[in-house]
PDB file with SEQRES, HELIX, SHEET and CRYST1 records, atoms N, CA, C and O in Angstrom:
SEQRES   1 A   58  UNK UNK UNK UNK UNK UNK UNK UNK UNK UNK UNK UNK UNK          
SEQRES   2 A   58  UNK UNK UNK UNK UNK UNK UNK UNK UNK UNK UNK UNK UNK          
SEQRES   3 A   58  UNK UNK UNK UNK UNK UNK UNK UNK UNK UNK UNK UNK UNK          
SEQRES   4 A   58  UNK UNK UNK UNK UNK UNK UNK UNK UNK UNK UNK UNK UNK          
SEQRES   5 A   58  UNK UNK UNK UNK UNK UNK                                      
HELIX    1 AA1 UNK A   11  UNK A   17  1                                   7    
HELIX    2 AA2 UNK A   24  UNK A   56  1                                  33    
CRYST1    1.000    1.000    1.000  90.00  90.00  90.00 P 1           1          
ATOM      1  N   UNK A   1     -16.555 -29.599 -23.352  1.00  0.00           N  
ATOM      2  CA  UNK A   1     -16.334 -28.183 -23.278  1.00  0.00           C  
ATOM      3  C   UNK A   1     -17.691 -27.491 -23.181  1.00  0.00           C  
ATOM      4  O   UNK A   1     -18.466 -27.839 -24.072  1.00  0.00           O  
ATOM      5  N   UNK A   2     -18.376 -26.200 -21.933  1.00  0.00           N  
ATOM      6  CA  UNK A   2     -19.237 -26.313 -22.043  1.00  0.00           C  
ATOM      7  C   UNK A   2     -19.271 -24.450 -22.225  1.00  0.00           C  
ATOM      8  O   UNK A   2     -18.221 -23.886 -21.918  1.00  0.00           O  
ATOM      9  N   UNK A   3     -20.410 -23.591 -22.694  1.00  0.00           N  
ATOM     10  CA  UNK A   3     -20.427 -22.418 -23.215  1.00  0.00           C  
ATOM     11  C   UNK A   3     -21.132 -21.839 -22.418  1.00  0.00           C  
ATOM     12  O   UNK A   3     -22.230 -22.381 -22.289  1.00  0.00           O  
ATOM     13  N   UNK A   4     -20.979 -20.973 -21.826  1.00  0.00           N  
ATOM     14  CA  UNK A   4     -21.475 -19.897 -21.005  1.00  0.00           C  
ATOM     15  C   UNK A   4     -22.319 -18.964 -22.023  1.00  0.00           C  
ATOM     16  O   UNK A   4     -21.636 -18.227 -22.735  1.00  0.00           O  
ATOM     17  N   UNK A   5     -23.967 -18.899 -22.201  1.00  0.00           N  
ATOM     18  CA  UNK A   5     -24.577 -18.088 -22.731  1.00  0.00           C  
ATOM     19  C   UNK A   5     -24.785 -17.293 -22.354  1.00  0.00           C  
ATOM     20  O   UNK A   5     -24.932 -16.329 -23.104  1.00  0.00           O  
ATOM     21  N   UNK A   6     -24.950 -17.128 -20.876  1.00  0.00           N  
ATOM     22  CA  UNK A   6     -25.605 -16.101 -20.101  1.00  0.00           C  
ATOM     23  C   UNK A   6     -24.549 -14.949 -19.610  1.00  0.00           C  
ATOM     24  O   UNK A   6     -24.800 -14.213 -18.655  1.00  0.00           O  
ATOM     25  N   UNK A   7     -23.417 -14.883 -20.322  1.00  0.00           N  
ATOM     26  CA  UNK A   7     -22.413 -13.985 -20.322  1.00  0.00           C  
ATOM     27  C   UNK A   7     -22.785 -12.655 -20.357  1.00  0.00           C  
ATOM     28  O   UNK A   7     -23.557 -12.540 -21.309  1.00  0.00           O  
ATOM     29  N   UNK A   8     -22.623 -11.543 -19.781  1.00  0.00           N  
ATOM     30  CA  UNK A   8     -23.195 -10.177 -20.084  1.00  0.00           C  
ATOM     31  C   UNK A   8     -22.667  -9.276 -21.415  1.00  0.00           C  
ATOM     32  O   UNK A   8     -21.521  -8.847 -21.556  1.00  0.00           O  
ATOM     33  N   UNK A   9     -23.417  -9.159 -22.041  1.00  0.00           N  
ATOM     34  CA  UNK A   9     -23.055  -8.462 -23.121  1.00  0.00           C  
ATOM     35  C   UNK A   9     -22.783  -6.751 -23.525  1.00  0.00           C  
ATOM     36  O   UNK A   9     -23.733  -6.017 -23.797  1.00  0.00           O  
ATOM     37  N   UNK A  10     -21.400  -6.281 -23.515  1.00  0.00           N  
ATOM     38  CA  UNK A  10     -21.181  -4.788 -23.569  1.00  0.00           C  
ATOM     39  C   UNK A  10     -22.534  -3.897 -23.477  1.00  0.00           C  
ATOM     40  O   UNK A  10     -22.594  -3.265 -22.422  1.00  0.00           O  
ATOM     41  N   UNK A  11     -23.820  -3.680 -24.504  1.00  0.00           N  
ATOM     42  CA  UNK A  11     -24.259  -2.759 -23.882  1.00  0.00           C  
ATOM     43  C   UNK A  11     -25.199  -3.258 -22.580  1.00  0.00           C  
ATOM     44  O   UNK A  11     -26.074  -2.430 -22.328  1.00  0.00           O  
ATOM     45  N   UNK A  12     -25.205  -4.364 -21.753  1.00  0.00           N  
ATOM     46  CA  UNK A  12     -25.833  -4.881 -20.222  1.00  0.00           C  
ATOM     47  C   UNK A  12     -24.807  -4.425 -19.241  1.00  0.00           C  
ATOM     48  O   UNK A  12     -25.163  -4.152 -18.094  1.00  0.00           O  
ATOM     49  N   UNK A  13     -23.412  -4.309 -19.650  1.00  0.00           N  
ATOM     50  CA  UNK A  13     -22.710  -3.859 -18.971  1.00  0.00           C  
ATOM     51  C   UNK A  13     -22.213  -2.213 -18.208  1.00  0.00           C  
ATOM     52  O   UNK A  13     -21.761  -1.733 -17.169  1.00  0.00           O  
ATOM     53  N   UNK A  14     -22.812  -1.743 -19.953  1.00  0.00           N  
ATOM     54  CA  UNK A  14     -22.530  -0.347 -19.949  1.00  0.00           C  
ATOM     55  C   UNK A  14     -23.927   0.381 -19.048  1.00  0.00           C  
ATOM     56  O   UNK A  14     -23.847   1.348 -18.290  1.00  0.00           O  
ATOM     57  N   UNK A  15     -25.089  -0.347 -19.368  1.00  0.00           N  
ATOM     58  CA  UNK A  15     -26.526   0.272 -18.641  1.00  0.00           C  
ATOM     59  C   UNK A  15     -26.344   0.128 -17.014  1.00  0.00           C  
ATOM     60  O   UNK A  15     -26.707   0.954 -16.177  1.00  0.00           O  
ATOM     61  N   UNK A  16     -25.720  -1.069 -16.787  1.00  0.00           N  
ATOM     62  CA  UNK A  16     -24.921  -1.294 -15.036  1.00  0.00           C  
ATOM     63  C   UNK A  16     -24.574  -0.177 -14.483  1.00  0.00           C  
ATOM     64  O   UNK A  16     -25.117   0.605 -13.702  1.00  0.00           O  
ATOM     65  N   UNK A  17     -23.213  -0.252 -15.216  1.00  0.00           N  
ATOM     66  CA  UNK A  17     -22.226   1.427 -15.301  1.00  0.00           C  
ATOM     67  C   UNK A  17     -22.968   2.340 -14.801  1.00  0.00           C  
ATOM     68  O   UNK A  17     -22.742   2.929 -13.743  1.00  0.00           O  
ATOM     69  N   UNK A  18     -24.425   2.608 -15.947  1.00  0.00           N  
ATOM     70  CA  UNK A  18     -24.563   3.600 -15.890  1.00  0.00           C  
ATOM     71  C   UNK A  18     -25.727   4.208 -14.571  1.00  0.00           C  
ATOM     72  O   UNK A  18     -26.213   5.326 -14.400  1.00  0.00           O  
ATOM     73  N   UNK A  19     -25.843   3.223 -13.980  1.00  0.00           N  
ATOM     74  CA  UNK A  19     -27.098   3.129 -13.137  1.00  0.00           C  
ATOM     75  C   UNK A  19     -26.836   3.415 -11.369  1.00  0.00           C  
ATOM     76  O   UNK A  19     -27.540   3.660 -10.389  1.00  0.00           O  
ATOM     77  N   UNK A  20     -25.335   3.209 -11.679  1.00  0.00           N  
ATOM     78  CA  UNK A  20     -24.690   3.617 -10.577  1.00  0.00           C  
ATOM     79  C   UNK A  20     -24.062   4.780 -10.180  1.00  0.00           C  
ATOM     80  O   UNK A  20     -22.878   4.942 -10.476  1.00  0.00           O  
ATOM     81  N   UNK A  21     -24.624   5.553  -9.601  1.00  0.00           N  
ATOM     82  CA  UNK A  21     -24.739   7.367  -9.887  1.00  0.00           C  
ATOM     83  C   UNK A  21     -23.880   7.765  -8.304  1.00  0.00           C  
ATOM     84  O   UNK A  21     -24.674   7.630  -7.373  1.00  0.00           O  
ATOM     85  N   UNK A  22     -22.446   8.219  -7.822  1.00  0.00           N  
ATOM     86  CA  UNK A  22     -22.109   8.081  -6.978  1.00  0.00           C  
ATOM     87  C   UNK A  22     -22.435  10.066  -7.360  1.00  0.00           C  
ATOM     88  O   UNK A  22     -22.723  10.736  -8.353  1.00  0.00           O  
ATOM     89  N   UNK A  23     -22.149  10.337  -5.807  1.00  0.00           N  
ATOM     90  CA  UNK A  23     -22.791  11.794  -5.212  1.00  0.00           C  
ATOM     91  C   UNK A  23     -21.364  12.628  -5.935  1.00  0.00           C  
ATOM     92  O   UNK A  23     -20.453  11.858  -6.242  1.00  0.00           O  
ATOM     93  N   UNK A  24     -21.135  14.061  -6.207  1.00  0.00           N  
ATOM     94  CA  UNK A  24     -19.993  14.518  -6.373  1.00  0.00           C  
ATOM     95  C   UNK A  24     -19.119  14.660  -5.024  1.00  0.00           C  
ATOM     96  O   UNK A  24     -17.896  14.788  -5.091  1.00  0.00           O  
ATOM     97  N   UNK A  25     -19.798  14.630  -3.822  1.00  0.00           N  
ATOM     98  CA  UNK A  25     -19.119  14.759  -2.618  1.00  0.00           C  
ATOM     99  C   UNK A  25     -18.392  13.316  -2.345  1.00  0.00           C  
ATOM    100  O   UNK A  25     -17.277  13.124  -1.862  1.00  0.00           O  
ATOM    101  N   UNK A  26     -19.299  12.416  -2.772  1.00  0.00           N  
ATOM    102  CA  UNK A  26     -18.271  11.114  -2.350  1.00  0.00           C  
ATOM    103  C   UNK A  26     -17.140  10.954  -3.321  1.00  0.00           C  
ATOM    104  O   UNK A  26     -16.102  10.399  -2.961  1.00  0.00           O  
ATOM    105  N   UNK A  27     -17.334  11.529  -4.830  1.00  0.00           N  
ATOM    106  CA  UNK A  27     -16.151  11.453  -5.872  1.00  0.00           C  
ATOM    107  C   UNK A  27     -14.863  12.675  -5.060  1.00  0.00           C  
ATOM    108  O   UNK A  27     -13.652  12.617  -5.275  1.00  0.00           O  
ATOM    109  N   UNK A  28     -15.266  13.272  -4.521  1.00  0.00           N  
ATOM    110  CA  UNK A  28     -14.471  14.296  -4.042  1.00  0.00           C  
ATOM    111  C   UNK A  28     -13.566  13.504  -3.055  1.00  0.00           C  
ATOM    112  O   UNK A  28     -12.347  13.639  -2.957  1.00  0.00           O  
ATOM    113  N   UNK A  29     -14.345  12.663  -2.345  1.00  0.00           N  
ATOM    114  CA  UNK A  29     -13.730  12.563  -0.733  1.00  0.00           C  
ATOM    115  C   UNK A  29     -12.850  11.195  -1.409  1.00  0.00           C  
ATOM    116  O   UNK A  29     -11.655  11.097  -1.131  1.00  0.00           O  
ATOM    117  N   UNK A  30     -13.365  10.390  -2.104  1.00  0.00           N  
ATOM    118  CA  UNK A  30     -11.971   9.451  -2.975  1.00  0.00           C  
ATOM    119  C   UNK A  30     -10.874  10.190  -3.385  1.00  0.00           C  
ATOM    120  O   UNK A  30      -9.852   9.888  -2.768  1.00  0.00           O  
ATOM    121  N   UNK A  31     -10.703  11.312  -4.463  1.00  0.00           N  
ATOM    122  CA  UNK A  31     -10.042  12.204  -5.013  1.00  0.00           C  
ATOM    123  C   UNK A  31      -9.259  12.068  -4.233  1.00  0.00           C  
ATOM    124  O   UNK A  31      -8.266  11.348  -4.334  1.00  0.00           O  
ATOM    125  N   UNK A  32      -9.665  12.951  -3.030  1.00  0.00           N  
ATOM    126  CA  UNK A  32      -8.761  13.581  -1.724  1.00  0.00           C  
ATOM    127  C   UNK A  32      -8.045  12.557  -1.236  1.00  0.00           C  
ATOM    128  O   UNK A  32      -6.877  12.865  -0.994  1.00  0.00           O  
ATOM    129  N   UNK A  33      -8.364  11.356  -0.991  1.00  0.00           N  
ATOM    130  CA  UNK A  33      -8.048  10.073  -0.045  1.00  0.00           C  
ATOM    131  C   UNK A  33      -6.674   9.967  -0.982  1.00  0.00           C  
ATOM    132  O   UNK A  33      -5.490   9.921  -0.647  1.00  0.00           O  
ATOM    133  N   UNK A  34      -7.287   9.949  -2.241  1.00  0.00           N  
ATOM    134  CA  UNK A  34      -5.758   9.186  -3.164  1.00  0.00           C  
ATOM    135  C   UNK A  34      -4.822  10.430  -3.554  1.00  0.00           C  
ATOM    136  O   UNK A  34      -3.763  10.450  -4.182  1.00  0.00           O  
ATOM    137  N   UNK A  35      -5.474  11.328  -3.044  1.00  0.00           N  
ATOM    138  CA  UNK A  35      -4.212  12.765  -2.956  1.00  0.00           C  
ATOM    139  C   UNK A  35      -3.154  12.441  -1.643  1.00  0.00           C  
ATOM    140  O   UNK A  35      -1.983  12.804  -1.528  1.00  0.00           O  
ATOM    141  N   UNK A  36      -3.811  11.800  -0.892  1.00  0.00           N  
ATOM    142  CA  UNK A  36      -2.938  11.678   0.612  1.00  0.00           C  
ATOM    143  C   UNK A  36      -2.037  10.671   0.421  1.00  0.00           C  
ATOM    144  O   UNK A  36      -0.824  10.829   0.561  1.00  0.00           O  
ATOM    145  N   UNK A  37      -2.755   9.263  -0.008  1.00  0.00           N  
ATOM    146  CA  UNK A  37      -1.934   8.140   0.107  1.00  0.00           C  
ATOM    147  C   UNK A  37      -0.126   8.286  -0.432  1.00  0.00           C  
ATOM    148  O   UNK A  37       0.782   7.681   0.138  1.00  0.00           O  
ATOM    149  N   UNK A  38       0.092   9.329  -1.768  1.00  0.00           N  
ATOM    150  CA  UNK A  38       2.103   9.280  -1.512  1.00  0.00           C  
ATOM    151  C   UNK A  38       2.133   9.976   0.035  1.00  0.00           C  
ATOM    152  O   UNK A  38       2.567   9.230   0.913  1.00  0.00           O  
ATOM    153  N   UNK A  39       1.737  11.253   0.425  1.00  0.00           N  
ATOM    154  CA  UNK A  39       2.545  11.543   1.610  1.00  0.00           C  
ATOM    155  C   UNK A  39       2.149  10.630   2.854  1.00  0.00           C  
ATOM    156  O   UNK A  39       2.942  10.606   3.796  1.00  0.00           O  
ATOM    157  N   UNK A  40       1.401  10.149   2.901  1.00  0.00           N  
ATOM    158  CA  UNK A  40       1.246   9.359   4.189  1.00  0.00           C  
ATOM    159  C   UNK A  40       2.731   8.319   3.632  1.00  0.00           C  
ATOM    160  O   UNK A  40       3.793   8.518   4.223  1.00  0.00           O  
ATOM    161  N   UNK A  41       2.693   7.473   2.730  1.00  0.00           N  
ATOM    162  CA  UNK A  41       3.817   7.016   2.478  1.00  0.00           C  
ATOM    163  C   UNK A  41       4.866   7.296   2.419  1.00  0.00           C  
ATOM    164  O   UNK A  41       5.677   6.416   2.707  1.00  0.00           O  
ATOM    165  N   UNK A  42       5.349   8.574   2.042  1.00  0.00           N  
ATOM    166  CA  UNK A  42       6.355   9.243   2.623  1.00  0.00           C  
ATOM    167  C   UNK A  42       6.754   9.483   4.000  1.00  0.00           C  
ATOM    168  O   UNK A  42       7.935   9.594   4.328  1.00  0.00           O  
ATOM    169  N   UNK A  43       5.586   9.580   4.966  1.00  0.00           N  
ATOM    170  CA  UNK A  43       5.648   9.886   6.119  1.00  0.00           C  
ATOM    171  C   UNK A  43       5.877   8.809   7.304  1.00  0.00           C  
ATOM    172  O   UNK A  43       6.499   8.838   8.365  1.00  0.00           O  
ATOM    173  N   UNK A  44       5.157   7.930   6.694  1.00  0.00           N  
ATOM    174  CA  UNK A  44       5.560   6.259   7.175  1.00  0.00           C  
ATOM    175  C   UNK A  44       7.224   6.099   6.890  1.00  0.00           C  
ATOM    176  O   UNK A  44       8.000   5.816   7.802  1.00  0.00           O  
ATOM    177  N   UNK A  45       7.529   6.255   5.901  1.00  0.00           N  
ATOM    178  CA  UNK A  45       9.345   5.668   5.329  1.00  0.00           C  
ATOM    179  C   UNK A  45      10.248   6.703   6.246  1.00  0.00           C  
ATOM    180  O   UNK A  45      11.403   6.469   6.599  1.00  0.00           O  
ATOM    181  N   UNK A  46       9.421   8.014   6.596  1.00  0.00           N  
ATOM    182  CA  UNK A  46      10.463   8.946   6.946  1.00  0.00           C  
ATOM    183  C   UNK A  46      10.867   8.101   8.321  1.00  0.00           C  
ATOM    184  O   UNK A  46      11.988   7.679   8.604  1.00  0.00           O  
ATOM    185  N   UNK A  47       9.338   7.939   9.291  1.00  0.00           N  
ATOM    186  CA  UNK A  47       9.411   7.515  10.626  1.00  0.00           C  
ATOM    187  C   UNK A  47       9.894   6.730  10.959  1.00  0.00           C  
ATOM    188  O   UNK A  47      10.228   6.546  12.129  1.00  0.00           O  
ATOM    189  N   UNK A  48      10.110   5.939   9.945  1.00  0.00           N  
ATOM    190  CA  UNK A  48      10.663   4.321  10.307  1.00  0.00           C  
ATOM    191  C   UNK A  48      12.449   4.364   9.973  1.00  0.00           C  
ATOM    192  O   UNK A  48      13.322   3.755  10.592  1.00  0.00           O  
ATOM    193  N   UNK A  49      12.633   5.395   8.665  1.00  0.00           N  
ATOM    194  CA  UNK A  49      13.750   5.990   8.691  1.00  0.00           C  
ATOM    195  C   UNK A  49      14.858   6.355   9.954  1.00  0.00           C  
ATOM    196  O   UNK A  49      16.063   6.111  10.003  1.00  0.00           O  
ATOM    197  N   UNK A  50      13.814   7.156  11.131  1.00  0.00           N  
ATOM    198  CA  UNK A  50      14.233   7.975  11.852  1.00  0.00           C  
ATOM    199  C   UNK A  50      14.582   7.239  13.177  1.00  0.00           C  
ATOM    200  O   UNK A  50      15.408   7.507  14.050  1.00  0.00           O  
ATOM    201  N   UNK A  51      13.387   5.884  13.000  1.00  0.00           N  
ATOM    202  CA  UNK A  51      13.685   4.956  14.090  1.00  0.00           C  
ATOM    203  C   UNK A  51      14.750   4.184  14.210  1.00  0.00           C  
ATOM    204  O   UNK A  51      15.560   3.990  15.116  1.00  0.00           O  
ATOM    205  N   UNK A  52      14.536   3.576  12.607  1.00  0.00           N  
ATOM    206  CA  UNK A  52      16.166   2.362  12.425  1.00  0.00           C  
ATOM    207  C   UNK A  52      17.331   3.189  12.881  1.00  0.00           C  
ATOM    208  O   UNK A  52      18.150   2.610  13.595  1.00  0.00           O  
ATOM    209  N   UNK A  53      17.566   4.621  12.543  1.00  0.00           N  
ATOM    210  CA  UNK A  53      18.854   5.203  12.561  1.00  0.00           C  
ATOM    211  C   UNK A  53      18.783   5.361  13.881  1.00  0.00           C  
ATOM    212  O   UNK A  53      19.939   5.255  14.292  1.00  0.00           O  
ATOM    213  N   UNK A  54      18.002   5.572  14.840  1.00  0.00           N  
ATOM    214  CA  UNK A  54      18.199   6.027  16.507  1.00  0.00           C  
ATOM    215  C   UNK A  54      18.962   4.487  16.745  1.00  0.00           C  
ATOM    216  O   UNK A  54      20.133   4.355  17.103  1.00  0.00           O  
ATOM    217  N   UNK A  55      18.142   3.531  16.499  1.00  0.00           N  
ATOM    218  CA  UNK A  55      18.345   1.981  16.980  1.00  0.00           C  
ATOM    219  C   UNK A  55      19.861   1.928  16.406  1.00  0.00           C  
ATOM    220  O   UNK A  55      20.795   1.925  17.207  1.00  0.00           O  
ATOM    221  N   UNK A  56      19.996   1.903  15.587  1.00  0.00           N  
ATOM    222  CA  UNK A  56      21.166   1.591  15.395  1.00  0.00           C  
ATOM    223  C   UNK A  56      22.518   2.262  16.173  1.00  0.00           C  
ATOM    224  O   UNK A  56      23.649   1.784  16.257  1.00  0.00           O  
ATOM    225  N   UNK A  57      22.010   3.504  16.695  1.00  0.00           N  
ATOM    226  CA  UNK A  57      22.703   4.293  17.736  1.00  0.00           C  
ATOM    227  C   UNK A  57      23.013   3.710  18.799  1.00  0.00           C  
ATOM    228  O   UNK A  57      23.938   4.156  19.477  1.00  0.00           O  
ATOM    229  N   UNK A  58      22.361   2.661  19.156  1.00  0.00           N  
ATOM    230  CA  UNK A  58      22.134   2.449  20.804  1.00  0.00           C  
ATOM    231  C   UNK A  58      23.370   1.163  21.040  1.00  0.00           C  
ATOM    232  O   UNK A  58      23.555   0.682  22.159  1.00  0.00           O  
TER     233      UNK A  58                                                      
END                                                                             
């Protein structure tokens, strides 16, 4: 059985964290992205909705 010493230890982890400084414009433009993702999904189910039911018309 062999032991991993070189494991990172909570505060090596937290100084990582902290060193990584993203812009407020790029936190914004994520925000926004994951504001879209239900209606795009909605909008996908509607279309495909709208297709099966034509097809099934024919």
């Amino acid at each position: 059985m062999s032991v991993n010493t070189k494991a990172p230890t909570i505060p090596q982890i937290k100084q990582v964290a902290e060193e990584t400084h993203v812009s407020e414009g790029m936190r914004f433009a994520q925000y926004s992205l994951l504001d879209e993702i239900p209606g795009l999904i909605f909008g996908l189910l509607t279309v495909a909705y709208i297709v099966i039911s034509l097809w099934s018309l024919i």
